[in-house]
């Protein structure tokens, strides 16, 4: 859709001191390294589909667009704004499907009841891989609470008193995030060994003065190539400014996990480590001294990599320092960073670390992977008997 020439223009009426502002409708947001287009005008249409007719909510959507613009100007996180758009759109579609006015207290109560129904379904649901086609998956109460609060905020941006509407409703609890064991004691040696092997197989060619286009890697007798340069990716990722599949970015992802093991630093402390890294030697051994800032405690914390316990960590940290300094001209730059397709530094993101797919590349399998075999066998046995 062609963007209006009036978009974003301010008009000053002669007989008024106030400004009338046309809202900006279209935005380019960056979510998890992917450029995402958002067109707020589609919220005016039935089922939020521009191919259908407009419905009577232009005034509310214009108010929403004004607040959206204000939040953009305040440098609100793109992910937060995008989630607001998605949850609000989801609510409007639900209202249109049920023939309800989105901006009434009665409709808001019905939507609240609908979310509770999904929570009850979610509490009694079987695992997704056991569900039949068309089965309603339901929601966790924590997820329903997020949808409710985000949509409530969106309605407030429309000029509605949604916070007052929800005061008498049964509260959806946030609850605690369920903790889980990331890996077992049996799995840890394999994880560290393969991370270390992958890191050195990538770092050594990257430190060489003569480089080819590909780095050949062997993990557990499985061989594959890793590109040194960022190349065009397929699908939605083709608009990405950062390719996490390059050899340098893969090596830095390995460094992040290995350094977290050797230092016990959390994400913010690891990603803010800077050069120079101090060398220290005493009667107990040789160390690299890493200093990080713990924000909640408002103090510096120290970690020493090396010594008699982790002798192999010395070789790792020395290689990491050399790799980090080779690709930056700033002697005080960050120790851990990624490089975008133009070779510029980018901060390592815990969200994008998932996209490096290290578990798959390193052929890491959980000890619990065989737990699903008995239920699957039970599901397949009637089929086997049918074809015998």
Short mmCIF file of C-alpha atoms in Angstrom, two decimals:
data_model
loop_
_atom_site.label_atom_id
_atom_site.label_comp_id
_atom_site.label_asym_id
_atom_site.label_seq_id
_atom_site.Cartn_x
_atom_site.Cartn_y
_atom_site.Cartn_z
CA UNK A 1 0.00 0.00 0.00
CA UNK A 2 1.37 3.42 -0.96
CA UNK A 3 2.22 5.53 2.07
CA UNK A 4 0.24 8.76 2.36
CA UNK A 5 2.14 11.98 1.73
CA UNK A 6 0.37 13.42 4.78
CA UNK A 7 1.77 10.77 7.14
CA UNK A 8 3.58 12.39 10.05
CA UNK A 9 2.77 15.99 8.98
CA UNK A 10 1.82 18.51 11.68
CA UNK A 11 -0.92 21.08 10.96
CA UNK A 12 -1.33 24.30 12.94
CA UNK A 13 -4.80 25.80 12.84
CA UNK A 14 -4.90 29.59 12.80
CA UNK A 15 -7.50 29.80 15.56
CA UNK A 16 -5.87 27.15 17.78
CA UNK A 17 -2.63 26.90 19.72
CA UNK A 18 -2.61 23.09 19.61
CA UNK A 19 -1.14 20.87 16.94
CA UNK A 20 -3.12 18.25 15.08
CA UNK A 21 -0.86 15.35 14.18
CA UNK A 22 -1.49 12.73 11.53
CA UNK A 23 -0.31 9.39 12.90
CA UNK A 24 2.48 7.40 11.32
CA UNK A 25 1.10 4.07 10.17
CA UNK A 26 4.03 2.07 8.84
CA UNK A 27 7.18 1.02 10.70
CA UNK A 28 10.25 -1.12 10.14
CA UNK A 29 11.16 -2.87 13.39
CA UNK A 30 14.15 -5.13 14.05
CA UNK A 31 13.13 -8.24 16.00
CA UNK A 32 15.77 -10.89 16.75
CA UNK A 33 17.97 -9.50 13.97
CA UNK A 34 15.10 -9.65 11.44
CA UNK A 35 13.53 -6.56 9.87
CA UNK A 36 9.75 -6.73 10.39
CA UNK A 37 7.19 -4.43 8.73
CA UNK A 38 4.23 -3.21 10.77
CA UNK A 39 1.24 -1.47 9.20
CA UNK A 40 -1.12 -0.15 11.86
CA UNK A 41 -3.79 0.76 9.30
CA UNK A 42 -4.70 -2.93 8.89
CA UNK A 43 -6.17 -2.79 12.41
CA UNK A 44 -9.02 -0.67 10.99
CA UNK A 45 -10.29 -3.48 8.74
CA UNK A 46 -12.55 -6.43 9.48
CA UNK A 47 -10.40 -9.33 10.71
CA UNK A 48 -7.45 -6.90 10.32
CA UNK A 49 -7.41 -7.83 6.63
CA UNK A 50 -6.94 -4.85 4.26
CA UNK A 51 -8.80 -6.76 1.52
CA UNK A 52 -11.99 -6.54 3.60
CA UNK A 53 -14.09 -3.51 4.51
CA UNK A 54 -13.22 -1.01 7.22
CA UNK A 55 -15.12 -1.22 10.48
CA UNK A 56 -16.13 1.50 12.91
CA UNK A 57 -12.93 1.86 14.96
CA UNK A 58 -10.84 4.41 13.05
CA UNK A 59 -10.81 6.87 15.93
CA UNK A 60 -9.51 4.32 18.46
CA UNK A 61 -6.86 3.01 16.04
CA UNK A 62 -5.68 6.56 15.35
CA UNK A 63 -5.20 7.05 19.11
CA UNK A 64 -3.33 3.76 19.27
CA UNK A 65 -1.08 4.86 16.39
CA UNK A 66 -0.30 8.16 18.13
CA UNK A 67 0.80 6.38 21.31
CA UNK A 68 2.75 3.83 19.27
CA UNK A 69 4.64 6.73 17.66
CA UNK A 70 5.26 8.25 21.09
CA UNK A 71 6.70 4.97 22.39
CA UNK A 72 8.94 4.73 19.33
CA UNK A 73 10.24 8.23 20.06
CA UNK A 74 10.93 7.17 23.65
CA UNK A 75 13.15 4.36 22.28
CA UNK A 76 10.89 1.58 23.56
CA UNK A 77 12.12 -1.91 22.69
CA UNK A 78 11.01 -2.99 19.22
CA UNK A 79 10.07 -6.41 20.56
CA UNK A 80 7.73 -4.81 23.12
CA UNK A 81 6.01 -2.69 20.48
CA UNK A 82 5.73 -5.58 18.06
CA UNK A 83 4.16 -7.79 20.73
CA UNK A 84 1.69 -5.00 21.52
CA UNK A 85 0.68 -4.88 17.85
CA UNK A 86 0.37 -8.67 17.56
CA UNK A 87 -1.67 -9.15 20.75
CA UNK A 88 -3.96 -6.23 19.93
CA UNK A 89 -4.46 -7.55 16.41
CA UNK A 90 -5.24 -11.00 17.84
CA UNK A 91 -7.87 -9.45 20.11
CA UNK A 92 -9.48 -7.48 17.28
CA UNK A 93 -9.66 -10.58 15.06
CA UNK A 94 -11.30 -12.54 17.91
CA UNK A 95 -13.85 -9.74 18.36
CA UNK A 96 -14.64 -9.64 14.63
CA UNK A 97 -15.02 -13.41 14.49
CA UNK A 98 -17.53 -13.26 17.33
CA UNK A 99 -19.32 -10.12 16.16
CA UNK A 100 -18.33 -8.10 19.26
CA UNK A 101 -17.42 -4.45 19.75
CA UNK A 102 -13.76 -4.47 20.91
CA UNK A 103 -14.12 -1.30 22.98
CA UNK A 104 -16.73 -2.23 25.57
CA UNK A 105 -16.38 -3.61 29.08
CA UNK A 106 -18.74 -6.49 28.23
CA UNK A 107 -16.48 -7.68 25.39
CA UNK A 108 -13.40 -7.34 27.57
CA UNK A 109 -14.98 -9.60 30.20
CA UNK A 110 -15.82 -12.19 27.54
CA UNK A 111 -12.24 -12.14 26.27
CA UNK A 112 -10.99 -12.63 29.82
CA UNK A 113 -13.27 -15.67 30.17
CA UNK A 114 -12.01 -16.97 26.81
CA UNK A 115 -8.39 -16.78 28.05
CA UNK A 116 -9.36 -18.66 31.22
CA UNK A 117 -10.93 -21.39 29.08
CA UNK A 118 -7.63 -21.76 27.22
CA UNK A 119 -5.79 -21.97 30.54
CA UNK A 120 -8.05 -24.81 31.69
CA UNK A 121 -7.53 -26.62 28.38
CA UNK A 122 -3.80 -26.13 28.67
CA UNK A 123 -3.73 -27.57 32.20
CA UNK A 124 -5.37 -30.79 31.05
CA UNK A 125 -3.72 -31.16 27.63
CA UNK A 126 -1.51 -34.03 26.57
CA UNK A 127 1.95 -33.31 25.07
CA UNK A 128 1.77 -31.63 21.66
CA UNK A 129 3.26 -34.61 19.86
CA UNK A 130 0.36 -36.75 21.13
CA UNK A 131 -2.36 -34.35 19.94
CA UNK A 132 -4.59 -35.01 16.98
CA UNK A 133 -5.00 -32.54 14.12
CA UNK A 134 -7.26 -29.64 15.07
CA UNK A 135 -6.75 -30.16 18.80
CA UNK A 136 -6.81 -26.92 20.86
CA UNK A 137 -3.47 -26.58 22.63
CA UNK A 138 -4.55 -24.15 25.34
CA UNK A 139 -2.33 -21.76 27.30
CA UNK A 140 -0.33 -21.65 30.48
CA UNK A 141 -1.70 -19.18 33.00
CA UNK A 142 1.51 -17.15 32.77
CA UNK A 143 1.09 -16.81 28.98
CA UNK A 144 -2.58 -15.88 29.31
CA UNK A 145 -1.65 -13.18 31.83
CA UNK A 146 0.86 -11.71 29.38
CA UNK A 147 -1.71 -11.67 26.56
CA UNK A 148 -4.31 -10.07 28.85
CA UNK A 149 -2.00 -7.35 30.23
CA UNK A 150 -0.51 -6.51 26.81
CA UNK A 151 -3.95 -6.21 25.22
CA UNK A 152 -5.18 -4.18 28.18
CA UNK A 153 -2.33 -1.74 27.62
CA UNK A 154 -3.19 -1.54 23.91
CA UNK A 155 -6.81 -0.68 24.72
CA UNK A 156 -5.55 2.05 27.03
CA UNK A 157 -3.52 3.44 24.14
CA UNK A 158 -6.83 3.63 22.25
CA UNK A 159 -8.19 5.94 24.94
CA UNK A 160 -10.29 3.28 26.70
CA UNK A 161 -10.42 2.72 30.48
CA UNK A 162 -9.49 -0.96 30.20
CA UNK A 163 -7.55 -0.99 33.49
CA UNK A 164 -10.76 -0.07 35.32
CA UNK A 165 -12.69 -2.77 33.46
CA UNK A 166 -10.36 -5.48 34.70
CA UNK A 167 -10.39 -4.62 38.40
CA UNK A 168 -13.25 -6.97 39.26
CA UNK A 169 -12.04 -9.85 37.08
CA UNK A 170 -10.37 -12.98 38.42
CA UNK A 171 -6.66 -12.35 38.20
CA UNK A 172 -4.45 -14.44 35.95
CA UNK A 173 -1.36 -15.27 37.95
CA UNK A 174 2.13 -14.64 36.65
CA UNK A 175 3.55 -17.51 38.67
CA UNK A 176 7.13 -18.65 38.80
CA UNK A 177 9.00 -19.85 35.75
CA UNK A 178 9.40 -23.59 36.05
CA UNK A 179 13.04 -24.43 36.59
CA UNK A 180 14.62 -27.32 34.77
CA UNK A 181 17.96 -29.02 34.58
CA UNK A 182 19.73 -27.73 31.49
CA UNK A 183 22.07 -30.70 31.39
CA UNK A 184 23.06 -33.64 33.54
CA UNK A 185 26.45 -34.32 35.11
CA UNK A 186 26.92 -37.07 32.53
CA UNK A 187 26.21 -34.68 29.65
CA UNK A 188 28.50 -31.85 30.83
CA UNK A 189 31.88 -33.41 29.79
CA UNK A 190 30.57 -34.01 26.26
CA UNK A 191 29.24 -30.46 26.02
CA UNK A 192 32.53 -28.90 27.13
CA UNK A 193 34.64 -31.19 24.94
CA UNK A 194 32.65 -30.50 21.77
CA UNK A 195 32.35 -26.77 22.43
CA UNK A 196 36.11 -26.57 22.93
CA UNK A 197 36.85 -28.66 19.84
CA UNK A 198 34.51 -26.59 17.68
CA UNK A 199 35.94 -23.32 19.01
CA UNK A 200 39.57 -24.21 18.25
CA UNK A 201 38.76 -25.65 14.82
CA UNK A 202 37.18 -22.29 13.93
CA UNK A 203 39.53 -19.93 15.78
CA UNK A 204 42.84 -21.24 14.42
CA UNK A 205 41.92 -20.65 10.73
CA UNK A 206 40.41 -17.27 11.67
CA UNK A 207 43.74 -16.23 13.25
CA UNK A 208 45.65 -17.25 10.14
CA UNK A 209 46.84 -14.59 7.69
CA UNK A 210 45.72 -16.74 4.76
CA UNK A 211 42.08 -17.74 4.84
CA UNK A 212 39.81 -19.70 2.53
CA UNK A 213 36.08 -19.16 2.11
CA UNK A 214 35.19 -22.19 4.22
CA UNK A 215 36.42 -23.84 7.41
CA UNK A 216 36.15 -27.62 7.53
CA UNK A 217 35.06 -28.94 10.92
CA UNK A 218 34.81 -32.48 12.31
CA UNK A 219 32.63 -33.18 15.35
CA UNK A 220 32.27 -36.73 16.60
CA UNK A 221 33.33 -38.08 13.19
CA UNK A 222 30.77 -35.89 11.40
CA UNK A 223 32.22 -33.32 8.99
CA UNK A 224 30.71 -30.05 7.78
CA UNK A 225 31.85 -26.66 6.44
CA UNK A 226 31.37 -23.25 8.04
CA UNK A 227 31.47 -20.11 5.91
CA UNK A 228 33.89 -17.33 6.84
CA UNK A 229 31.78 -14.64 5.25
CA UNK A 230 28.19 -13.64 5.69
CA UNK A 231 26.13 -14.84 2.77
CA UNK A 232 22.53 -14.25 1.68
CA UNK A 233 20.19 -16.40 3.73
CA UNK A 234 16.79 -17.68 2.71
CA UNK A 235 13.28 -16.88 3.91
CA UNK A 236 12.68 -14.18 6.52
CA UNK A 237 16.36 -14.25 7.47
CA UNK A 238 17.39 -12.73 4.15
CA UNK A 239 16.75 -9.28 5.65
CA UNK A 240 18.96 -9.98 8.65
CA UNK A 241 21.80 -7.61 9.43
CA UNK A 242 23.67 -10.35 11.25
CA UNK A 243 24.38 -13.90 10.14
CA UNK A 244 25.09 -16.10 13.18
CA UNK A 245 26.25 -18.97 10.93
CA UNK A 246 29.62 -17.43 10.02
CA UNK A 247 32.81 -18.97 11.44
CA UNK A 248 33.63 -15.93 13.58
CA UNK A 249 30.15 -15.65 15.08
CA UNK A 250 30.00 -19.39 15.72
CA UNK A 251 33.39 -19.23 17.48
CA UNK A 252 32.18 -16.35 19.64
CA UNK A 253 29.02 -18.28 20.53
CA UNK A 254 31.20 -21.16 21.71
CA UNK A 255 33.32 -18.67 23.67
CA UNK A 256 30.24 -17.32 25.40
CA UNK A 257 29.27 -20.74 26.75
CA UNK A 258 32.81 -21.83 27.62
CA UNK A 259 33.53 -18.55 29.40
CA UNK A 260 30.27 -18.81 31.34
CA UNK A 261 31.46 -22.21 32.61
CA UNK A 262 34.95 -21.02 33.57
CA UNK A 263 33.82 -17.75 35.21
CA UNK A 264 30.22 -18.40 36.42
CA UNK A 265 29.34 -14.89 35.13
CA UNK A 266 25.79 -14.25 33.91
CA UNK A 267 24.84 -12.92 30.49
CA UNK A 268 25.13 -9.19 31.17
CA UNK A 269 28.50 -9.62 32.85
CA UNK A 270 29.88 -11.77 30.03
CA UNK A 271 28.73 -9.49 27.21
CA UNK A 272 30.21 -6.41 28.90
CA UNK A 273 33.71 -7.80 29.47
CA UNK A 274 36.26 -5.54 27.82
CA UNK A 275 39.94 -5.53 26.90
CA UNK A 276 42.54 -5.42 28.29
CA UNK A 277 42.29 -8.71 30.18
CA UNK A 278 44.85 -8.71 32.98
CA UNK A 279 47.41 -11.49 33.43
CA UNK A 280 48.24 -12.57 36.97
CA UNK A 281 50.83 -15.02 38.29
CA UNK A 282 51.42 -16.10 41.90
CA UNK A 283 52.46 -19.14 43.89
CA UNK A 284 49.21 -20.96 43.16
CA UNK A 285 49.45 -20.67 39.39
CA UNK A 286 48.89 -18.50 36.33
CA UNK A 287 45.57 -16.75 35.73
CA UNK A 288 43.72 -14.25 33.64
CA UNK A 289 41.80 -11.82 35.82
CA UNK A 290 38.36 -10.87 34.50
CA UNK A 291 36.43 -8.00 36.06
CA UNK A 292 32.68 -7.52 35.57
CA UNK A 293 30.04 -5.27 37.07
CA UNK A 294 27.14 -6.79 38.99
CA UNK A 295 24.33 -4.28 38.57
CA UNK A 296 21.93 -5.47 41.24
CA UNK A 297 24.66 -5.47 43.89
CA UNK A 298 26.19 -2.30 42.39
CA UNK A 299 29.71 -3.68 42.68
CA UNK A 300 32.50 -5.28 40.69
CA UNK A 301 32.97 -9.04 40.70
CA UNK A 302 36.12 -10.95 39.80
CA UNK A 303 36.83 -14.27 38.19
CA UNK A 304 40.15 -15.96 37.51
CA UNK A 305 40.53 -18.22 34.49
CA UNK A 306 43.43 -20.66 34.64
CA UNK A 307 45.34 -22.18 37.55
CA UNK A 308 45.93 -25.82 38.32
CA UNK A 309 42.28 -26.87 38.21
CA UNK A 310 41.50 -25.62 34.69
CA UNK A 311 44.82 -25.66 32.87
CA UNK A 312 43.08 -26.06 29.52
CA UNK A 313 41.19 -22.84 30.16
CA UNK A 314 44.44 -20.88 29.75
CA UNK A 315 44.81 -21.96 26.14
CA UNK A 316 41.16 -21.14 25.54
CA UNK A 317 41.27 -17.62 27.01
CA UNK A 318 44.53 -16.80 25.23
CA UNK A 319 43.08 -17.89 21.90
CA UNK A 320 39.87 -15.98 22.57
CA UNK A 321 41.77 -12.77 23.42
CA UNK A 322 43.83 -13.08 20.22
CA UNK A 323 40.72 -13.73 18.11
CA UNK A 324 38.83 -10.85 19.70
CA UNK A 325 41.67 -8.35 19.16
CA UNK A 326 42.39 -9.45 15.59
CA UNK A 327 39.05 -8.20 14.30
CA UNK A 328 38.88 -4.86 16.13
CA UNK A 329 40.95 -1.68 16.03
CA UNK A 330 39.90 -0.67 19.55
CA UNK A 331 42.22 -1.93 22.29
CA UNK A 332 39.42 -1.36 24.83
CA UNK A 333 36.66 -3.05 22.88
CA UNK A 334 34.45 -5.84 24.17
CA UNK A 335 35.95 -9.29 24.58
CA UNK A 336 32.89 -11.07 23.21
CA UNK A 337 31.08 -9.68 20.18
CA UNK A 338 29.62 -10.64 16.83
CA UNK A 339 30.31 -9.17 13.39
CA UNK A 340 27.50 -8.18 11.04
CA UNK A 341 27.53 -8.58 7.27
CA UNK A 342 29.47 -5.30 6.95
CA UNK A 343 32.11 -6.37 9.47
CA UNK A 344 30.87 -4.05 12.22
CA UNK A 345 30.72 -5.14 15.86
CA UNK A 346 27.39 -6.24 17.29
CA UNK A 347 26.59 -7.15 20.87
CA UNK A 348 25.99 -10.81 21.61
CA UNK A 349 22.32 -11.42 22.36
CA UNK A 350 21.03 -14.30 24.48
CA UNK A 351 17.99 -14.43 22.18
CA UNK A 352 20.10 -14.83 19.04
CA UNK A 353 22.38 -17.39 20.69
CA UNK A 354 19.54 -19.88 20.27
CA UNK A 355 19.69 -19.33 16.52
CA UNK A 356 23.33 -20.48 16.37
CA UNK A 357 21.96 -24.04 16.69
CA UNK A 358 25.09 -25.23 18.48
CA UNK A 359 23.26 -28.22 19.97
CA UNK A 360 22.51 -29.54 16.48
CA UNK A 361 25.96 -28.76 15.09
CA UNK A 362 27.67 -30.44 18.03
CA UNK A 363 25.32 -33.46 17.92
CA UNK A 364 24.33 -33.00 21.57
CA UNK A 365 21.54 -35.29 22.76
CA UNK A 366 19.93 -35.26 26.18
CA UNK A 367 20.00 -38.31 28.44
CA UNK A 368 16.21 -37.99 28.50
CA UNK A 369 15.80 -38.26 24.73
CA UNK A 370 14.65 -41.90 24.96
CA UNK A 371 11.76 -41.12 27.34
CA UNK A 372 9.36 -40.51 24.47
CA UNK A 373 10.04 -43.90 22.86
CA UNK A 374 7.57 -46.00 24.96
CA UNK A 375 4.58 -43.64 24.40
CA UNK A 376 5.37 -43.38 20.67
CA UNK A 377 5.69 -47.15 20.43
CA UNK A 378 2.28 -47.46 22.08
CA UNK A 379 0.75 -45.12 19.51
CA UNK A 380 2.32 -46.96 16.59
CA UNK A 381 1.57 -50.51 17.73
CA UNK A 382 -2.11 -50.46 16.57
CA UNK A 383 -0.91 -49.33 13.15
CA UNK A 384 1.66 -52.10 13.01
CA UNK A 385 -1.01 -54.69 13.91
CA UNK A 386 -3.31 -53.26 11.24
CA UNK A 387 -0.75 -53.80 8.48
CA UNK A 388 0.48 -57.21 9.66
#
